[in-house]
């Protein structure tokens, strides 16, 4: 029987000092909420294994990975990532990476699969930044291509911040199409070139946002014809987000997810969702917006 498989285990809990906890809390609250309300039960969750080092080295620079895992990055490099490094943090990161890689194969079985973390799109070939150390969707995409499990992969990045690391990693890879819709005036100030970038004005509302998404997603679907889709479904596009600057409502954010999920169904392209950012003042709003993506997955796919 087909089932929504969701990557999560205890390692996802944040091994971080208190002053870094807030944005990470959702990774505990989200599975609790989804289980409590009955959207997911224990049979939906799977516990991912850490990603293979061999795969990391196909995407990331060997020197960078070596310094990262041995906690030997420079202080400046660590500061750019946004949080203090520890053995536990690296263990968490490689487990989340393994989650997205395994999700890809669950998605091939079931149509869709989701990771309760990931979307670490600011991780470049040779550096991390913005709370991202390694790039989960890039690792999973390269794994699929290597195993000939997919040939034309679309990465739909709708986090409010540009998927700059993902764009850089796939700069010269024609098998992967990178599509990023993001705040024009938001981090990163120096943007990379995705295959398609749609910069958004501050304060953009549901209607204008969704119209842009529908138009461009439709065009990409026709021209690129993906056979696999990764979706970075960051909830930092919300009007309540402390960093986002956009004006999208929770209902608009849900509609956004619906558009992407329905497109994957229509194309019969397996879809993997990674969570991405979300920094609304009220954590309940963040959890609600992310929970909507899982509720939609259950409604539309199963
Ligand atoms: Zn973000």
Short mmCIF file of C-alpha atoms and ligand atoms in Angstrom, two decimals:
data_model
loop_
_atom_site.label_atom_id
_atom_site.label_comp_id
_atom_site.label_asym_id
_atom_site.label_seq_id
_atom_site.Cartn_x
_atom_site.Cartn_y
_atom_site.Cartn_z
CA UNK A 1 0.00 0.00 0.00
CA UNK A 2 1.25 3.47 -0.86
CA UNK A 3 2.00 5.69 2.08
CA UNK A 4 3.43 9.11 2.87
CA UNK A 5 6.91 8.43 4.24
CA UNK A 6 8.41 11.17 6.38
CA UNK A 7 12.04 11.40 7.47
CA UNK A 8 12.57 12.20 11.13
CA UNK A 9 14.45 10.90 14.13
CA UNK A 10 15.75 12.09 17.48
CA UNK A 11 18.95 13.45 15.97
CA UNK A 12 16.80 16.17 14.32
CA UNK A 13 16.33 17.76 17.74
CA UNK A 14 18.62 20.75 17.88
CA UNK A 15 21.94 20.23 19.69
CA UNK A 16 22.33 23.99 19.99
CA UNK A 17 22.73 26.49 22.81
CA UNK A 18 19.52 28.22 23.97
CA UNK A 19 20.11 31.45 22.06
CA UNK A 20 20.06 29.48 18.80
CA UNK A 21 17.10 27.27 19.60
CA UNK A 22 14.10 29.23 18.38
CA UNK A 23 14.25 28.60 14.60
CA UNK A 24 15.06 24.95 15.32
CA UNK A 25 12.15 24.22 17.67
CA UNK A 26 9.79 23.57 14.80
CA UNK A 27 11.60 20.34 14.01
CA UNK A 28 10.24 18.92 17.29
CA UNK A 29 6.85 20.61 17.29
CA UNK A 30 5.90 19.73 13.72
CA UNK A 31 5.96 15.91 14.08
CA UNK A 32 4.16 16.29 17.43
CA UNK A 33 1.41 18.39 15.86
CA UNK A 34 1.01 16.12 12.82
CA UNK A 35 0.78 13.04 15.03
CA UNK A 36 -1.57 14.68 17.55
CA UNK A 37 -4.05 15.73 14.86
CA UNK A 38 -3.84 12.37 13.08
CA UNK A 39 -2.30 13.57 9.81
CA UNK A 40 0.58 11.16 10.44
CA UNK A 41 1.02 8.11 12.65
CA UNK A 42 4.11 6.12 13.57
CA UNK A 43 3.92 4.09 10.37
CA UNK A 44 4.50 7.24 8.32
CA UNK A 45 7.86 8.06 9.89
CA UNK A 46 11.16 6.50 8.94
CA UNK A 47 14.47 7.05 10.66
CA UNK A 48 17.11 8.05 8.11
CA UNK A 49 20.74 6.97 8.21
CA UNK A 50 23.56 9.49 7.82
CA UNK A 51 24.35 10.25 4.18
CA UNK A 52 27.30 8.35 2.70
CA UNK A 53 30.56 10.26 2.67
CA UNK A 54 31.10 9.11 -0.91
CA UNK A 55 28.00 11.05 -1.96
CA UNK A 56 29.01 14.16 -0.01
CA UNK A 57 32.25 14.16 -2.00
CA UNK A 58 30.34 14.11 -5.29
CA UNK A 59 28.70 17.43 -4.39
CA UNK A 60 30.97 19.19 -1.95
CA UNK A 61 34.64 20.13 -1.98
CA UNK A 62 36.81 17.52 -0.18
CA UNK A 63 38.79 20.12 1.78
CA UNK A 64 35.61 21.82 2.94
CA UNK A 65 33.98 18.56 4.03
CA UNK A 66 37.11 17.46 5.82
CA UNK A 67 37.36 20.72 7.75
CA UNK A 68 33.65 20.65 8.51
CA UNK A 69 33.59 17.13 9.91
CA UNK A 70 36.76 17.56 11.95
CA UNK A 71 35.51 20.92 13.28
CA UNK A 72 38.42 22.69 11.64
CA UNK A 73 36.70 25.43 9.66
CA UNK A 74 38.01 28.91 10.37
CA UNK A 75 36.15 31.13 12.83
CA UNK A 76 35.01 33.30 9.93
CA UNK A 77 33.67 30.30 8.01
CA UNK A 78 31.81 29.10 11.11
CA UNK A 79 30.36 32.56 11.77
CA UNK A 80 28.97 32.66 8.20
CA UNK A 81 27.01 29.47 8.84
CA UNK A 82 25.10 31.21 11.64
CA UNK A 83 25.54 28.72 14.46
CA UNK A 84 28.28 27.19 16.62
CA UNK A 85 29.63 23.85 15.37
CA UNK A 86 29.87 20.65 17.37
CA UNK A 87 30.15 16.93 16.74
CA UNK A 88 26.39 16.65 17.43
CA UNK A 89 25.54 19.39 14.93
CA UNK A 90 27.49 17.64 12.17
CA UNK A 91 25.84 14.32 13.07
CA UNK A 92 22.45 16.05 12.83
CA UNK A 93 23.33 17.59 9.46
CA UNK A 94 24.48 14.35 7.83
CA UNK A 95 21.38 12.56 9.17
CA UNK A 96 19.08 15.20 7.68
CA UNK A 97 21.01 14.90 4.39
CA UNK A 98 20.45 11.13 4.51
CA UNK A 99 16.76 11.87 5.11
CA UNK A 100 16.34 13.76 1.84
CA UNK A 101 18.35 11.14 -0.08
CA UNK A 102 16.15 8.33 1.27
CA UNK A 103 13.01 10.42 0.70
CA UNK A 104 13.84 10.45 -3.01
CA UNK A 105 13.45 6.67 -3.21
CA UNK A 106 10.31 6.71 -1.06
CA UNK A 107 8.91 9.32 -3.45
CA UNK A 108 9.59 7.04 -6.39
CA UNK A 109 7.54 4.34 -4.63
CA UNK A 110 4.73 6.52 -3.29
CA UNK A 111 4.64 9.67 -5.43
CA UNK A 112 5.71 11.97 -2.63
CA UNK A 113 7.94 11.91 0.44
CA UNK A 114 8.88 14.60 2.94
CA UNK A 115 11.73 15.47 5.25
CA UNK A 116 10.95 17.27 8.54
CA UNK A 117 14.03 19.47 8.01
CA UNK A 118 16.45 20.14 5.18
CA UNK A 119 16.09 22.60 2.37
CA UNK A 120 19.64 23.67 3.18
CA UNK A 121 19.90 25.66 -0.03
CA UNK A 122 22.57 28.13 1.14
CA UNK A 123 25.22 25.38 1.24
CA UNK A 124 27.63 25.82 -1.70
CA UNK A 125 30.15 23.37 -3.14
CA UNK A 126 32.88 24.62 -0.83
CA UNK A 127 31.20 26.59 1.95
CA UNK A 128 28.21 26.85 4.20
CA UNK A 129 26.18 29.90 5.11
CA UNK A 130 22.80 30.91 6.54
CA UNK A 131 22.23 27.83 8.79
CA UNK A 132 23.19 25.46 5.95
CA UNK A 133 26.29 23.25 6.01
CA UNK A 134 25.61 20.67 3.29
CA UNK A 135 22.98 20.85 0.53
CA UNK A 136 20.37 18.11 0.98
CA UNK A 137 18.46 18.50 -2.27
CA UNK A 138 21.68 18.71 -4.27
CA UNK A 139 22.97 15.51 -2.65
CA UNK A 140 19.71 13.68 -3.35
CA UNK A 141 19.54 14.96 -6.94
CA UNK A 142 23.10 13.86 -7.70
CA UNK A 143 22.39 10.46 -6.16
CA UNK A 144 19.29 9.99 -8.34
CA UNK A 145 21.19 11.00 -11.48
CA UNK A 146 24.14 8.74 -10.66
CA UNK A 147 21.86 5.76 -10.15
CA UNK A 148 19.88 6.66 -13.29
CA UNK A 149 16.78 6.85 -11.11
CA UNK A 150 15.92 10.24 -12.64
CA UNK A 151 17.09 12.12 -15.74
CA UNK A 152 15.58 15.59 -15.56
CA UNK A 153 15.29 17.03 -12.10
CA UNK A 154 13.49 20.27 -11.25
CA UNK A 155 14.27 22.04 -7.98
CA UNK A 156 11.45 24.40 -7.01
CA UNK A 157 12.76 26.69 -4.31
CA UNK A 158 10.01 28.85 -2.81
CA UNK A 159 11.76 29.79 0.42
CA UNK A 160 11.88 33.59 0.67
CA UNK A 161 15.67 33.47 0.37
CA UNK A 162 17.31 32.65 -2.94
CA UNK A 163 18.60 29.09 -3.31
CA UNK A 164 22.06 30.46 -3.97
CA UNK A 165 24.04 27.36 -2.99
CA UNK A 166 21.82 25.11 -5.09
CA UNK A 167 22.15 27.46 -8.08
CA UNK A 168 25.94 27.43 -7.79
CA UNK A 169 26.20 23.65 -7.41
CA UNK A 170 24.12 23.01 -10.56
CA UNK A 171 25.41 25.98 -12.57
CA UNK A 172 26.65 23.80 -15.40
CA UNK A 173 24.46 20.72 -14.99
CA UNK A 174 21.80 20.51 -17.69
CA UNK A 175 20.05 17.58 -16.01
CA UNK A 176 18.97 19.81 -13.11
CA UNK A 177 16.77 22.90 -13.53
CA UNK A 178 16.95 25.32 -10.59
CA UNK A 179 13.94 27.61 -10.11
CA UNK A 180 13.95 30.12 -7.27
CA UNK A 181 11.27 32.67 -6.35
CA UNK A 182 12.60 34.91 -3.58
CA UNK A 183 12.58 38.34 -1.99
CA UNK A 184 14.53 40.70 -4.28
CA UNK A 185 15.69 42.74 -1.30
CA UNK A 186 16.36 39.85 1.01
CA UNK A 187 19.42 37.81 1.89
CA UNK A 188 21.58 36.85 0.03
CA UNK A 189 22.30 40.36 -1.24
CA UNK A 190 24.61 39.02 -3.92
CA UNK A 191 22.45 36.50 -5.77
CA UNK A 192 23.67 33.57 -7.83
CA UNK A 193 22.11 32.70 -11.19
CA UNK A 194 19.53 29.91 -11.04
CA UNK A 195 18.15 28.56 -14.31
CA UNK A 196 15.17 30.76 -13.51
CA UNK A 197 15.10 33.45 -10.83
CA UNK A 198 11.94 35.36 -10.00
CA UNK A 199 12.78 38.22 -7.64
CA UNK A 200 9.76 39.42 -5.62
CA UNK A 201 8.98 42.94 -4.41
CA UNK A 202 8.63 43.57 -0.67
CA UNK A 203 5.07 43.14 0.58
CA UNK A 204 3.81 41.09 -2.39
CA UNK A 205 0.35 39.64 -1.61
CA UNK A 206 -1.21 36.23 -2.28
CA UNK A 207 -2.77 36.94 -5.63
CA UNK A 208 0.30 38.41 -7.35
CA UNK A 209 2.58 35.82 -5.77
CA UNK A 210 0.46 32.85 -6.82
CA UNK A 211 -0.02 34.18 -10.33
CA UNK A 212 3.75 34.38 -10.83
CA UNK A 213 4.17 30.87 -9.50
CA UNK A 214 1.50 29.36 -11.74
CA UNK A 215 2.81 31.10 -14.85
CA UNK A 216 6.44 30.15 -14.42
CA UNK A 217 5.88 26.64 -13.10
CA UNK A 218 3.64 25.90 -16.06
CA UNK A 219 6.25 27.14 -18.51
CA UNK A 220 9.08 25.19 -16.89
CA UNK A 221 6.94 22.04 -16.81
CA UNK A 222 6.31 22.32 -20.54
CA UNK A 223 9.81 23.27 -21.60
CA UNK A 224 11.93 21.18 -19.23
CA UNK A 225 9.56 18.25 -18.61
CA UNK A 226 11.02 17.09 -15.31
CA UNK A 227 10.79 13.46 -14.26
CA UNK A 228 11.54 14.28 -10.62
CA UNK A 229 10.88 17.36 -8.47
CA UNK A 230 12.43 18.65 -5.26
CA UNK A 231 10.45 21.32 -3.44
CA UNK A 232 11.97 23.67 -0.88
CA UNK A 233 8.79 24.79 0.88
CA UNK A 234 10.14 27.43 3.27
CA UNK A 235 7.45 29.13 5.36
CA UNK A 236 9.35 32.40 5.56
CA UNK A 237 7.23 33.94 2.77
CA UNK A 238 4.53 34.64 5.39
CA UNK A 239 3.54 38.22 6.14
CA UNK A 240 4.24 37.48 9.83
CA UNK A 241 7.82 36.38 9.17
CA UNK A 242 10.48 38.40 10.96
CA UNK A 243 12.93 38.08 8.07
CA UNK A 244 10.68 37.55 5.06
CA UNK A 245 9.47 41.05 4.03
CA UNK A 246 6.69 39.53 1.85
CA UNK A 247 2.92 39.76 2.44
CA UNK A 248 1.70 36.19 1.87
CA UNK A 249 -1.02 34.81 4.19
CA UNK A 250 -1.09 31.32 5.71
CA UNK A 251 -3.89 30.46 3.26
CA UNK A 252 -1.79 31.80 0.37
CA UNK A 253 1.15 29.70 1.51
CA UNK A 254 -1.08 26.62 1.52
CA UNK A 255 -2.32 27.46 -1.97
CA UNK A 256 1.33 27.74 -3.06
CA UNK A 257 1.98 24.21 -1.80
CA UNK A 258 -1.15 22.95 -3.51
CA UNK A 259 0.00 24.38 -6.86
CA UNK A 260 3.37 22.62 -6.63
CA UNK A 261 1.96 19.31 -5.39
CA UNK A 262 -0.74 19.24 -8.07
CA UNK A 263 1.81 19.99 -10.76
CA UNK A 264 3.91 17.02 -9.63
CA UNK A 265 0.81 14.80 -9.76
CA UNK A 266 -0.09 16.08 -13.20
CA UNK A 267 3.44 15.42 -14.50
CA UNK A 268 3.62 12.07 -12.67
CA UNK A 269 6.96 13.27 -11.33
CA UNK A 270 7.86 12.03 -7.83
CA UNK A 271 8.15 14.93 -5.38
CA UNK A 272 10.35 15.40 -2.31
CA UNK A 273 9.69 18.27 0.10
CA UNK A 274 12.32 19.74 2.41
CA UNK A 275 11.14 22.25 5.01
CA UNK A 276 13.35 25.33 4.58
CA UNK A 277 13.03 28.48 6.67
CA UNK A 278 10.29 29.99 8.83
CA UNK A 279 10.79 32.76 11.36
CA UNK A 280 7.38 34.11 12.36
CA UNK A 281 7.27 35.55 15.90
CA UNK A 282 4.60 33.03 16.91
CA UNK A 283 5.94 29.51 16.46
CA UNK A 284 2.36 28.20 16.15
CA UNK A 285 2.08 30.07 12.84
CA UNK A 286 5.27 28.45 11.54
CA UNK A 287 4.11 24.99 12.57
CA UNK A 288 0.66 25.57 11.05
CA UNK A 289 2.12 26.67 7.69
CA UNK A 290 4.47 23.66 7.54
CA UNK A 291 1.74 21.28 8.75
CA UNK A 292 -0.42 22.42 5.82
CA UNK A 293 2.13 20.97 3.37
CA UNK A 294 1.82 17.55 5.03
CA UNK A 295 -1.99 17.75 5.22
CA UNK A 296 -2.11 18.55 1.50
CA UNK A 297 0.23 15.67 0.69
CA UNK A 298 -2.13 13.26 2.48
CA UNK A 299 -5.23 14.79 0.84
CA UNK A 300 -3.89 14.91 -2.72
CA UNK A 301 -1.70 11.79 -2.95
CA UNK A 302 -3.27 9.13 -0.71
ZN1 LIG B 1 14.72 31.19 4.08
#
